[in-house]
Amino acid sequence: MNCEEATKLMDGYLDRELDPVTNQAIEQHLRGCHDCEQAYKIHGSLIGAIGNATPYYKAPAGLHERIQLSLRAEIGQRPVTNGLRDRAQVLRKKPRNVLLEMPWNWLALAAAIILAAILASNLVPRLQRPGAEEFLATQLIASHVRSLMANHLTDVLSSDQHTVKPWLDARLDFAPPVVDLSPQGFPLVGGRLDYLDNRPVAALVYQRRKHFINLFVWRGETEGDKTTQPISRQGYQLVHWRDSDFNYWAVSDVNEKDLQEFKQLFEEHVASR
Ligand SMILES: [Zn+2]
């Protein structure tokens, strides 16, 4: 196994989703490869940190009991009409419909469990659920860190947008915008191919004083908010925005103000082309 394969399998390894043979191969690689081992540790600690920071909500004591009791009362009170009984018998004759063949008290219990699950999930505020965006943020930070640590910041090293853009265009099935922001204090360093969220993405690398900004670009989805709240985690800032064609995620250890300025400049330059 080489570093590229190990990197691709890292998420699966961390989530313990790999088969034993692949598991062993990646473990063997991690023992012998300092870079990948470091990436693994960082990624693992990020996942741990997110897990620890996410609040868990328990349904209040007795909720399950109360739902069951009220359902039992409801079912007990309702007289079984002839029509209902006939229909139940007709339905029971249909083969292979396990649900309909279940006794009523089992159906009530199933309903109670489903209802309890719905109630419990609604008690958890939406934003605090570890969702797809949280997961993506973890991947983005890991990718940013990896690019700096594994000495693989760029595939094409150039401050010239007319060099970086065709290089990326030739290797992706989309043409990400590349703009020069050196007069504004964000010189372009180069570009790189990366792999995020199960797709190849463009990574544009910009510099701010001694810090690097990885700007990940891929073809955008049309649903959801245009911009989301900036994320700050473990000393890294993440800013997300979209235009009609692309999804952008800027990741860096610069301060939030600088990263917002970068976003604004990038958007203005793309819009004015
Ligand atoms: Zn490696």
PDB file of C-alpha atoms and ligand atoms in Angstrom:
ATOM      1  CA  MET A   1       0.000   0.000   0.000  1.00  0.00           C
ATOM      2  CA  ASN A   2       1.293   3.462  -0.867  1.00  0.00           C
ATOM      3  CA  CYS A   3       0.488   6.834   0.702  1.00  0.00           C
ATOM      4  CA  GLU A   4      -2.185   7.676  -1.838  1.00  0.00           C
ATOM      5  CA  GLU A   5      -4.081   4.478  -1.178  1.00  0.00           C
ATOM      6  CA  ALA A   6      -3.660   4.877   2.562  1.00  0.00           C
ATOM      7  CA  THR A   7      -5.042   8.432   2.359  1.00  0.00           C
ATOM      8  CA  LYS A   8      -8.066   7.286   0.380  1.00  0.00           C
ATOM      9  CA  LEU A   9      -8.817   4.510   2.861  1.00  0.00           C
ATOM     10  CA  MET A  10      -8.188   6.629   5.960  1.00  0.00           C
ATOM     11  CA  ASP A  11     -11.829   7.572   6.542  1.00  0.00           C
ATOM     12  CA  GLY A  12     -12.959   3.989   6.257  1.00  0.00           C
ATOM     13  CA  TYR A  13     -10.171   2.888   8.566  1.00  0.00           C
ATOM     14  CA  LEU A  14     -11.085   5.473  11.183  1.00  0.00           C
ATOM     15  CA  ASP A  15     -14.722   4.466  10.986  1.00  0.00           C
ATOM     16  CA  ARG A  16     -13.733   0.779  11.261  1.00  0.00           C
ATOM     17  CA  GLU A  17     -15.480  -0.010   8.010  1.00  0.00           C
ATOM     18  CA  LEU A  18     -12.665  -1.844   6.247  1.00  0.00           C
ATOM     19  CA  ASP A  19     -12.306  -5.565   5.814  1.00  0.00           C
ATOM     20  CA  PRO A  20      -9.631  -7.259   7.956  1.00  0.00           C
ATOM     21  CA  VAL A  21      -7.122  -7.631   5.117  1.00  0.00           C
ATOM     22  CA  THR A  22      -7.286  -3.962   4.101  1.00  0.00           C
ATOM     23  CA  ASN A  23      -7.217  -3.029   7.760  1.00  0.00           C
ATOM     24  CA  GLN A  24      -4.003  -4.913   8.234  1.00  0.00           C
ATOM     25  CA  ALA A  25      -2.459  -3.407   5.111  1.00  0.00           C
ATOM     26  CA  ILE A  26      -3.206   0.131   6.265  1.00  0.00           C
ATOM     27  CA  GLU A  27      -1.900  -0.610   9.758  1.00  0.00           C
ATOM     28  CA  GLN A  28       1.289  -1.916   8.284  1.00  0.00           C
ATOM     29  CA  HIS A  29       1.639   1.209   6.163  1.00  0.00           C
ATOM     30  CA  LEU A  30       1.001   3.492   9.147  1.00  0.00           C
ATOM     31  CA  ARG A  31       3.743   1.755  11.124  1.00  0.00           C
ATOM     32  CA  GLY A  32       6.238   2.467   8.368  1.00  0.00           C
ATOM     33  CA  CYS A  33       5.111   5.897   7.172  1.00  0.00           C
ATOM     34  CA  HIS A  34       5.526   8.894   9.426  1.00  0.00           C
ATOM     35  CA  ASP A  35       3.463  11.282   7.263  1.00  0.00           C
ATOM     36  CA  CYS A  36       0.438   9.021   7.062  1.00  0.00           C
ATOM     37  CA  GLU A  37       0.681   8.158  10.721  1.00  0.00           C
ATOM     38  CA  GLN A  38       0.627  11.868  11.598  1.00  0.00           C
ATOM     39  CA  ALA A  39      -2.336  12.451   9.287  1.00  0.00           C
ATOM     40  CA  TYR A  40      -4.085   9.517  10.921  1.00  0.00           C
ATOM     41  CA  LYS A  41      -3.499  10.918  14.411  1.00  0.00           C
ATOM     42  CA  ILE A  42      -4.759  14.384  13.500  1.00  0.00           C
ATOM     43  CA  HIS A  43      -7.792  13.019  11.716  1.00  0.00           C
ATOM     44  CA  GLY A  44      -8.555  10.708  14.629  1.00  0.00           C
ATOM     45  CA  SER A  45      -8.260  13.453  17.213  1.00  0.00           C
ATOM     46  CA  LEU A  46     -10.531  15.705  15.141  1.00  0.00           C
ATOM     47  CA  ILE A  47     -13.175  13.020  15.002  1.00  0.00           C
ATOM     48  CA  GLY A  48     -12.797  12.543  18.746  1.00  0.00           C
ATOM     49  CA  ALA A  49     -13.066  16.279  19.384  1.00  0.00           C
ATOM     50  CA  ILE A  50     -16.226  16.573  17.318  1.00  0.00           C
ATOM     51  CA  GLY A  51     -17.704  13.562  19.083  1.00  0.00           C
ATOM     52  CA  ASN A  52     -16.945  15.034  22.486  1.00  0.00           C
ATOM     53  CA  ALA A  53     -18.271  18.470  21.601  1.00  0.00           C
ATOM     54  CA  THR A  54     -21.566  17.164  20.303  1.00  0.00           C
ATOM     55  CA  PRO A  55     -24.231  17.125  22.983  1.00  0.00           C
ATOM     56  CA  TYR A  56     -26.327  14.021  23.415  1.00  0.00           C
ATOM     57  CA  TYR A  57     -29.935  14.371  24.460  1.00  0.00           C
ATOM     58  CA  LYS A  58     -31.837  11.721  26.253  1.00  0.00           C
ATOM     59  CA  ALA A  59     -35.593  11.630  26.033  1.00  0.00           C
ATOM     60  CA  PRO A  60     -37.081  12.606  29.415  1.00  0.00           C
ATOM     61  CA  ALA A  61     -37.605   9.741  31.815  1.00  0.00           C
ATOM     62  CA  GLY A  62     -41.006   8.164  31.447  1.00  0.00           C
ATOM     63  CA  LEU A  63     -41.703   9.493  27.948  1.00  0.00           C
ATOM     64  CA  HIS A  64     -41.640   6.047  26.429  1.00  0.00           C
ATOM     65  CA  GLU A  65     -43.895   4.759  29.191  1.00  0.00           C
ATOM     66  CA  ARG A  66     -46.356   7.628  28.764  1.00  0.00           C
ATOM     67  CA  ILE A  67     -46.631   7.075  25.011  1.00  0.00           C
ATOM     68  CA  GLN A  68     -47.214   3.373  25.510  1.00  0.00           C
ATOM     69  CA  LEU A  69     -49.845   3.982  28.170  1.00  0.00           C
ATOM     70  CA  SER A  70     -51.729   6.517  26.111  1.00  0.00           C
ATOM     71  CA  LEU A  71     -51.640   4.260  23.061  1.00  0.00           C
ATOM     72  CA  ARG A  72     -52.849   1.325  25.099  1.00  0.00           C
ATOM     73  CA  ALA A  73     -55.678   3.437  26.490  1.00  0.00           C
ATOM     74  CA  GLU A  74     -56.551   4.662  23.012  1.00  0.00           C
ATOM     75  CA  ILE A  75     -56.659   1.164  21.539  1.00  0.00           C
ATOM     76  CA  GLY A  76     -58.517  -0.244  24.549  1.00  0.00           C
ATOM     77  CA  GLN A  77     -61.261   2.390  24.274  1.00  0.00           C
ATOM     78  CA  ARG A  78     -61.861   2.046  20.572  1.00  0.00           C
ATOM     79  CA  PRO A  79     -64.549  -0.508  19.801  1.00  0.00           C
ATOM     80  CA  VAL A  80     -63.596  -2.833  16.981  1.00  0.00           C
ATOM     81  CA  THR A  81     -66.319  -2.251  14.400  1.00  0.00           C
ATOM     82  CA  ASN A  82     -67.431  -4.926  12.009  1.00  0.00           C
ATOM     83  CA  GLY A  83     -66.031  -2.994   9.091  1.00  0.00           C
ATOM     84  CA  LEU A  84     -62.657  -2.722  10.723  1.00  0.00           C
ATOM     85  CA  ARG A  85     -62.647  -6.380  11.666  1.00  0.00           C
ATOM     86  CA  ASP A  86     -63.612  -7.400   8.124  1.00  0.00           C
ATOM     87  CA  ARG A  87     -60.881  -5.240   6.685  1.00  0.00           C
ATOM     88  CA  ALA A  88     -58.349  -6.654   9.092  1.00  0.00           C
ATOM     89  CA  GLN A  89     -59.323 -10.155   8.038  1.00  0.00           C
ATOM     90  CA  VAL A  90     -59.057  -9.322   4.351  1.00  0.00           C
ATOM     91  CA  LEU A  91     -55.666  -7.781   4.951  1.00  0.00           C
ATOM     92  CA  ARG A  92     -54.511 -10.766   6.975  1.00  0.00           C
ATOM     93  CA  LYS A  93     -55.234 -13.023   4.024  1.00  0.00           C
ATOM     94  CA  LYS A  94     -52.687 -11.203   1.901  1.00  0.00           C
ATOM     95  CA  PRO A  95     -49.536 -13.286   1.962  1.00  0.00           C
ATOM     96  CA  ARG A  96     -46.129 -12.089   3.101  1.00  0.00           C
ATOM     97  CA  ASN A  97     -47.290  -8.854   4.665  1.00  0.00           C
ATOM     98  CA  VAL A  98     -45.681  -9.308   8.041  1.00  0.00           C
ATOM     99  CA  LEU A  99     -46.710  -5.927   9.375  1.00  0.00           C
ATOM    100  CA  LEU A 100     -50.398  -6.528   8.775  1.00  0.00           C
ATOM    101  CA  GLU A 101     -50.218  -9.972  10.296  1.00  0.00           C
ATOM    102  CA  MET A 102     -48.748  -8.610  13.498  1.00  0.00           C
ATOM    103  CA  PRO A 103     -51.070  -8.608  16.483  1.00  0.00           C
ATOM    104  CA  TRP A 104     -52.510  -5.217  17.417  1.00  0.00           C
ATOM    105  CA  ASN A 105     -50.478  -4.837  20.574  1.00  0.00           C
ATOM    106  CA  TRP A 106     -47.281  -5.330  18.599  1.00  0.00           C
ATOM    107  CA  LEU A 107     -48.391  -2.674  16.136  1.00  0.00           C
ATOM    108  CA  ALA A 108     -49.086  -0.356  19.051  1.00  0.00           C
ATOM    109  CA  LEU A 109     -45.656  -1.019  20.479  1.00  0.00           C
ATOM    110  CA  ALA A 110     -44.021  -0.418  17.080  1.00  0.00           C
ATOM    111  CA  ALA A 111     -45.974   2.818  16.717  1.00  0.00           C
ATOM    112  CA  ALA A 112     -44.898   3.866  20.197  1.00  0.00           C
ATOM    113  CA  ILE A 113     -41.256   3.218  19.412  1.00  0.00           C
ATOM    114  CA  ILE A 114     -41.444   5.158  16.149  1.00  0.00           C
ATOM    115  CA  LEU A 115     -43.226   8.028  17.842  1.00  0.00           C
ATOM    116  CA  ALA A 116     -40.672   8.075  20.663  1.00  0.00           C
ATOM    117  CA  ALA A 117     -37.863   8.171  18.098  1.00  0.00           C
ATOM    118  CA  ILE A 118     -39.477  11.087  16.263  1.00  0.00           C
ATOM    119  CA  LEU A 119     -40.031  12.995  19.499  1.00  0.00           C
ATOM    120  CA  ALA A 120     -36.487  12.352  20.679  1.00  0.00           C
ATOM    121  CA  SER A 121     -34.954  13.473  17.382  1.00  0.00           C
ATOM    122  CA  ASN A 122     -36.999  16.672  17.470  1.00  0.00           C
ATOM    123  CA  LEU A 123     -35.661  17.441  20.925  1.00  0.00           C
ATOM    124  CA  VAL A 124     -32.165  17.686  19.490  1.00  0.00           C
ATOM    125  CA  PRO A 125     -31.611  21.097  17.916  1.00  0.00           C
ATOM    126  CA  ARG A 126     -30.941  20.687  14.227  1.00  0.00           C
ATOM    127  CA  LEU A 127     -27.631  22.511  14.121  1.00  0.00           C
ATOM    128  CA  GLN A 128     -26.107  20.433  16.855  1.00  0.00           C
ATOM    129  CA  ARG A 129     -26.608  17.171  15.086  1.00  0.00           C
ATOM    130  CA  PRO A 130     -23.383  15.895  13.604  1.00  0.00           C
ATOM    131  CA  GLY A 131     -24.456  16.272  10.016  1.00  0.00           C
ATOM    132  CA  ALA A 132     -22.915  16.011   6.615  1.00  0.00           C
ATOM    133  CA  GLU A 133     -21.399  19.461   6.898  1.00  0.00           C
ATOM    134  CA  GLU A 134     -19.635  18.588  10.146  1.00  0.00           C
ATOM    135  CA  PHE A 135     -18.203  15.543   8.494  1.00  0.00           C
ATOM    136  CA  LEU A 136     -17.135  17.531   5.461  1.00  0.00           C
ATOM    137  CA  ALA A 137     -15.482  20.131   7.717  1.00  0.00           C
ATOM    138  CA  THR A 138     -13.421  17.361   9.300  1.00  0.00           C
ATOM    139  CA  GLN A 139     -12.329  16.137   5.905  1.00  0.00           C
ATOM    140  CA  LEU A 140     -11.480  19.670   4.784  1.00  0.00           C
ATOM    141  CA  ILE A 141      -9.288  20.382   7.801  1.00  0.00           C
ATOM    142  CA  ALA A 142      -7.605  17.000   7.505  1.00  0.00           C
ATOM    143  CA  SER A 143      -6.939  17.645   3.842  1.00  0.00           C
ATOM    144  CA  HIS A 144      -5.543  21.099   4.588  1.00  0.00           C
ATOM    145  CA  VAL A 145      -3.273  19.734   7.328  1.00  0.00           C
ATOM    146  CA  ARG A 146      -2.184  16.826   5.188  1.00  0.00           C
ATOM    147  CA  SER A 147      -1.251  19.123   2.308  1.00  0.00           C
ATOM    148  CA  LEU A 148       1.024  21.107   4.624  1.00  0.00           C
ATOM    149  CA  MET A 149       2.520  18.146   6.456  1.00  0.00           C
ATOM    150  CA  ALA A 150       3.048  15.657   3.691  1.00  0.00           C
ATOM    151  CA  ASN A 151       4.902  18.295   1.697  1.00  0.00           C
ATOM    152  CA  HIS A 152       2.252  18.055  -0.942  1.00  0.00           C
ATOM    153  CA  LEU A 153       0.884  21.552  -1.058  1.00  0.00           C
ATOM    154  CA  THR A 154       0.811  21.848  -4.831  1.00  0.00           C
ATOM    155  CA  ASP A 155       0.903  19.675  -7.920  1.00  0.00           C
ATOM    156  CA  VAL A 156       1.487  22.727 -10.056  1.00  0.00           C
ATOM    157  CA  LEU A 157       3.637  25.383  -8.433  1.00  0.00           C
ATOM    158  CA  SER A 158       3.026  28.726 -10.039  1.00  0.00           C
ATOM    159  CA  SER A 159       1.898  32.198  -9.115  1.00  0.00           C
ATOM    160  CA  ASP A 160       0.496  32.586 -12.616  1.00  0.00           C
ATOM    161  CA  GLN A 161      -3.219  31.914 -12.904  1.00  0.00           C
ATOM    162  CA  HIS A 162      -2.724  31.251 -16.632  1.00  0.00           C
ATOM    163  CA  THR A 163      -0.527  28.292 -15.722  1.00  0.00           C
ATOM    164  CA  VAL A 164      -2.569  26.921 -12.849  1.00  0.00           C
ATOM    165  CA  LYS A 165      -5.962  27.107 -14.530  1.00  0.00           C
ATOM    166  CA  PRO A 166      -5.184  25.071 -17.679  1.00  0.00           C
ATOM    167  CA  TRP A 167      -3.332  22.521 -15.562  1.00  0.00           C
ATOM    168  CA  LEU A 168      -6.449  21.951 -13.441  1.00  0.00           C
ATOM    169  CA  ASP A 169      -8.848  22.144 -16.416  1.00  0.00           C
ATOM    170  CA  ALA A 170      -6.961  19.341 -18.110  1.00  0.00           C
ATOM    171  CA  ARG A 171      -7.311  17.040 -15.111  1.00  0.00           C
ATOM    172  CA  LEU A 172     -10.851  17.685 -13.931  1.00  0.00           C
ATOM    173  CA  ASP A 173     -14.205  17.423 -15.653  1.00  0.00           C
ATOM    174  CA  PHE A 174     -14.913  21.019 -14.715  1.00  0.00           C
ATOM    175  CA  ALA A 175     -13.026  24.304 -15.065  1.00  0.00           C
ATOM    176  CA  PRO A 176     -12.642  26.003 -11.690  1.00  0.00           C
ATOM    177  CA  PRO A 177     -12.098  29.754 -11.637  1.00  0.00           C
ATOM    178  CA  VAL A 178      -8.560  30.800 -10.756  1.00  0.00           C
ATOM    179  CA  VAL A 179      -7.907  34.433  -9.944  1.00  0.00           C
ATOM    180  CA  ASP A 180      -4.796  36.327  -8.960  1.00  0.00           C
ATOM    181  CA  LEU A 181      -5.089  38.190  -5.699  1.00  0.00           C
ATOM    182  CA  SER A 182      -1.445  39.154  -5.126  1.00  0.00           C
ATOM    183  CA  PRO A 183      -2.047  42.926  -5.297  1.00  0.00           C
ATOM    184  CA  GLN A 184      -4.579  42.387  -2.488  1.00  0.00           C
ATOM    185  CA  GLY A 185      -2.083  40.465  -0.359  1.00  0.00           C
ATOM    186  CA  PHE A 186      -3.172  36.920  -1.207  1.00  0.00           C
ATOM    187  CA  PRO A 187      -0.641  35.669  -3.768  1.00  0.00           C
ATOM    188  CA  LEU A 188      -1.456  32.482  -5.652  1.00  0.00           C
ATOM    189  CA  VAL A 189       1.011  29.716  -4.871  1.00  0.00           C
ATOM    190  CA  GLY A 190      -0.311  26.946  -7.088  1.00  0.00           C
ATOM    191  CA  GLY A 191      -2.920  24.253  -7.475  1.00  0.00           C
ATOM    192  CA  ARG A 192      -3.460  20.654  -6.580  1.00  0.00           C
ATOM    193  CA  LEU A 193      -5.875  17.843  -7.223  1.00  0.00           C
ATOM    194  CA  ASP A 194      -7.558  16.583  -4.110  1.00  0.00           C
ATOM    195  CA  TYR A 195     -10.250  14.103  -3.258  1.00  0.00           C
ATOM    196  CA  LEU A 196     -13.090  15.071  -0.949  1.00  0.00           C
ATOM    197  CA  ASP A 197     -16.551  13.820  -0.218  1.00  0.00           C
ATOM    198  CA  ASN A 198     -16.106  11.040  -2.792  1.00  0.00           C
ATOM    199  CA  ARG A 199     -15.180  13.300  -5.669  1.00  0.00           C
ATOM    200  CA  PRO A 200     -12.091  14.863  -7.207  1.00  0.00           C
ATOM    201  CA  VAL A 201     -11.839  18.555  -6.349  1.00  0.00           C
ATOM    202  CA  ALA A 202      -9.550  21.429  -7.216  1.00  0.00           C
ATOM    203  CA  ALA A 203      -7.435  22.850  -4.424  1.00  0.00           C
ATOM    204  CA  LEU A 204      -6.145  26.355  -5.077  1.00  0.00           C
ATOM    205  CA  VAL A 205      -3.379  27.414  -2.758  1.00  0.00           C
ATOM    206  CA  TYR A 206      -3.036  31.026  -1.733  1.00  0.00           C
ATOM    207  CA  GLN A 207      -0.720  32.636   0.741  1.00  0.00           C
ATOM    208  CA  ARG A 208      -1.378  35.238   3.414  1.00  0.00           C
ATOM    209  CA  ARG A 209       1.910  36.378   4.934  1.00  0.00           C
ATOM    210  CA  LYS A 210       3.328  33.116   6.332  1.00  0.00           C
ATOM    211  CA  HIS A 211       0.046  31.217   6.231  1.00  0.00           C
ATOM    212  CA  PHE A 212      -1.479  29.137   3.490  1.00  0.00           C
ATOM    213  CA  ILE A 213      -5.090  29.045   2.387  1.00  0.00           C
ATOM    214  CA  ASN A 214      -6.441  25.967   0.674  1.00  0.00           C
ATOM    215  CA  LEU A 215      -9.451  26.862  -1.443  1.00  0.00           C
ATOM    216  CA  PHE A 216     -11.327  23.703  -2.383  1.00  0.00           C
ATOM    217  CA  VAL A 217     -13.560  24.045  -5.424  1.00  0.00           C
ATOM    218  CA  TRP A 218     -16.001  21.635  -6.975  1.00  0.00           C
ATOM    219  CA  ARG A 219     -19.109  21.827  -9.055  1.00  0.00           C
ATOM    220  CA  GLY A 220     -21.881  23.060  -6.847  1.00  0.00           C
ATOM    221  CA  GLU A 221     -25.092  21.554  -5.686  1.00  0.00           C
ATOM    222  CA  THR A 222     -28.070  23.798  -6.161  1.00  0.00           C
ATOM    223  CA  GLU A 223     -29.761  23.113  -2.857  1.00  0.00           C
ATOM    224  CA  GLY A 224     -29.191  24.668   0.533  1.00  0.00           C
ATOM    225  CA  ASP A 225     -27.942  28.044   1.674  1.00  0.00           C
ATOM    226  CA  LYS A 226     -25.696  30.200  -0.452  1.00  0.00           C
ATOM    227  CA  THR A 227     -23.306  30.687   2.406  1.00  0.00           C
ATOM    228  CA  THR A 228     -23.114  28.975   5.739  1.00  0.00           C
ATOM    229  CA  GLN A 229     -21.776  30.150   9.057  1.00  0.00           C
ATOM    230  CA  PRO A 230     -17.986  30.233   9.200  1.00  0.00           C
ATOM    231  CA  ILE A 231     -16.592  27.372  11.228  1.00  0.00           C
ATOM    232  CA  SER A 232     -13.718  27.739  13.645  1.00  0.00           C
ATOM    233  CA  ARG A 233     -12.129  24.609  15.005  1.00  0.00           C
ATOM    234  CA  GLN A 234      -8.811  23.717  16.576  1.00  0.00           C
ATOM    235  CA  GLY A 235      -7.150  26.867  15.284  1.00  0.00           C
ATOM    236  CA  TYR A 236      -8.472  26.488  11.744  1.00  0.00           C
ATOM    237  CA  GLN A 237     -11.048  28.647  10.025  1.00  0.00           C
ATOM    238  CA  LEU A 238     -13.432  27.369   7.396  1.00  0.00           C
ATOM    239  CA  VAL A 239     -15.488  29.606   5.157  1.00  0.00           C
ATOM    240  CA  HIS A 240     -17.994  28.261   2.686  1.00  0.00           C
ATOM    241  CA  TRP A 241     -19.799  29.944  -0.161  1.00  0.00           C
ATOM    242  CA  ARG A 242     -21.311  29.173  -3.529  1.00  0.00           C
ATOM    243  CA  ASP A 243     -22.000  30.783  -6.831  1.00  0.00           C
ATOM    244  CA  SER A 244     -24.149  29.516  -9.675  1.00  0.00           C
ATOM    245  CA  ASP A 245     -21.506  26.991 -10.753  1.00  0.00           C
ATOM    246  CA  PHE A 246     -19.285  26.087  -7.876  1.00  0.00           C
ATOM    247  CA  ASN A 247     -18.959  25.209  -4.242  1.00  0.00           C
ATOM    248  CA  TYR A 248     -16.112  26.848  -2.372  1.00  0.00           C
ATOM    249  CA  TRP A 249     -14.523  25.967   0.933  1.00  0.00           C
ATOM    250  CA  ALA A 250     -11.590  28.060   2.144  1.00  0.00           C
ATOM    251  CA  VAL A 251      -9.554  26.498   4.943  1.00  0.00           C
ATOM    252  CA  SER A 252      -6.671  28.123   6.757  1.00  0.00           C
ATOM    253  CA  ASP A 253      -5.108  29.029  10.057  1.00  0.00           C
ATOM    254  CA  VAL A 254      -5.268  32.766   9.206  1.00  0.00           C
ATOM    255  CA  ASN A 255      -7.686  34.762  11.336  1.00  0.00           C
ATOM    256  CA  GLU A 256     -11.348  34.836  10.459  1.00  0.00           C
ATOM    257  CA  LYS A 257     -11.250  38.452   9.266  1.00  0.00           C
ATOM    258  CA  ASP A 258      -8.500  37.669   6.733  1.00  0.00           C
ATOM    259  CA  LEU A 259     -10.328  34.623   5.476  1.00  0.00           C
ATOM    260  CA  GLN A 260     -13.566  36.585   5.057  1.00  0.00           C
ATOM    261  CA  GLU A 261     -11.616  39.250   3.164  1.00  0.00           C
ATOM    262  CA  PHE A 262     -10.157  36.532   0.958  1.00  0.00           C
ATOM    263  CA  LYS A 263     -13.637  35.175   0.245  1.00  0.00           C
ATOM    264  CA  GLN A 264     -14.944  38.626  -0.642  1.00  0.00           C
ATOM    265  CA  LEU A 265     -12.013  39.393  -2.974  1.00  0.00           C
ATOM    266  CA  PHE A 266     -12.259  36.032  -4.651  1.00  0.00           C
ATOM    267  CA  GLU A 267     -15.991  36.446  -5.233  1.00  0.00           C
ATOM    268  CA  GLU A 268     -15.550  39.962  -6.620  1.00  0.00           C
ATOM    269  CA  HIS A 269     -12.825  38.845  -9.027  1.00  0.00           C
ATOM    270  CA  VAL A 270     -14.808  35.860 -10.234  1.00  0.00           C
ATOM    271  CA  ALA A 271     -17.912  37.997 -10.740  1.00  0.00           C
ATOM    272  CA  SER A 272     -16.032  40.662 -12.692  1.00  0.00           C
ATOM    273  CA  ARG A 273     -14.421  38.278 -15.161  1.00  0.00           C
TER     274      ARG A 273
HETATM  275 ZN    ZN B   1       2.212   7.020   3.737  1.00  0.00          ZN
END
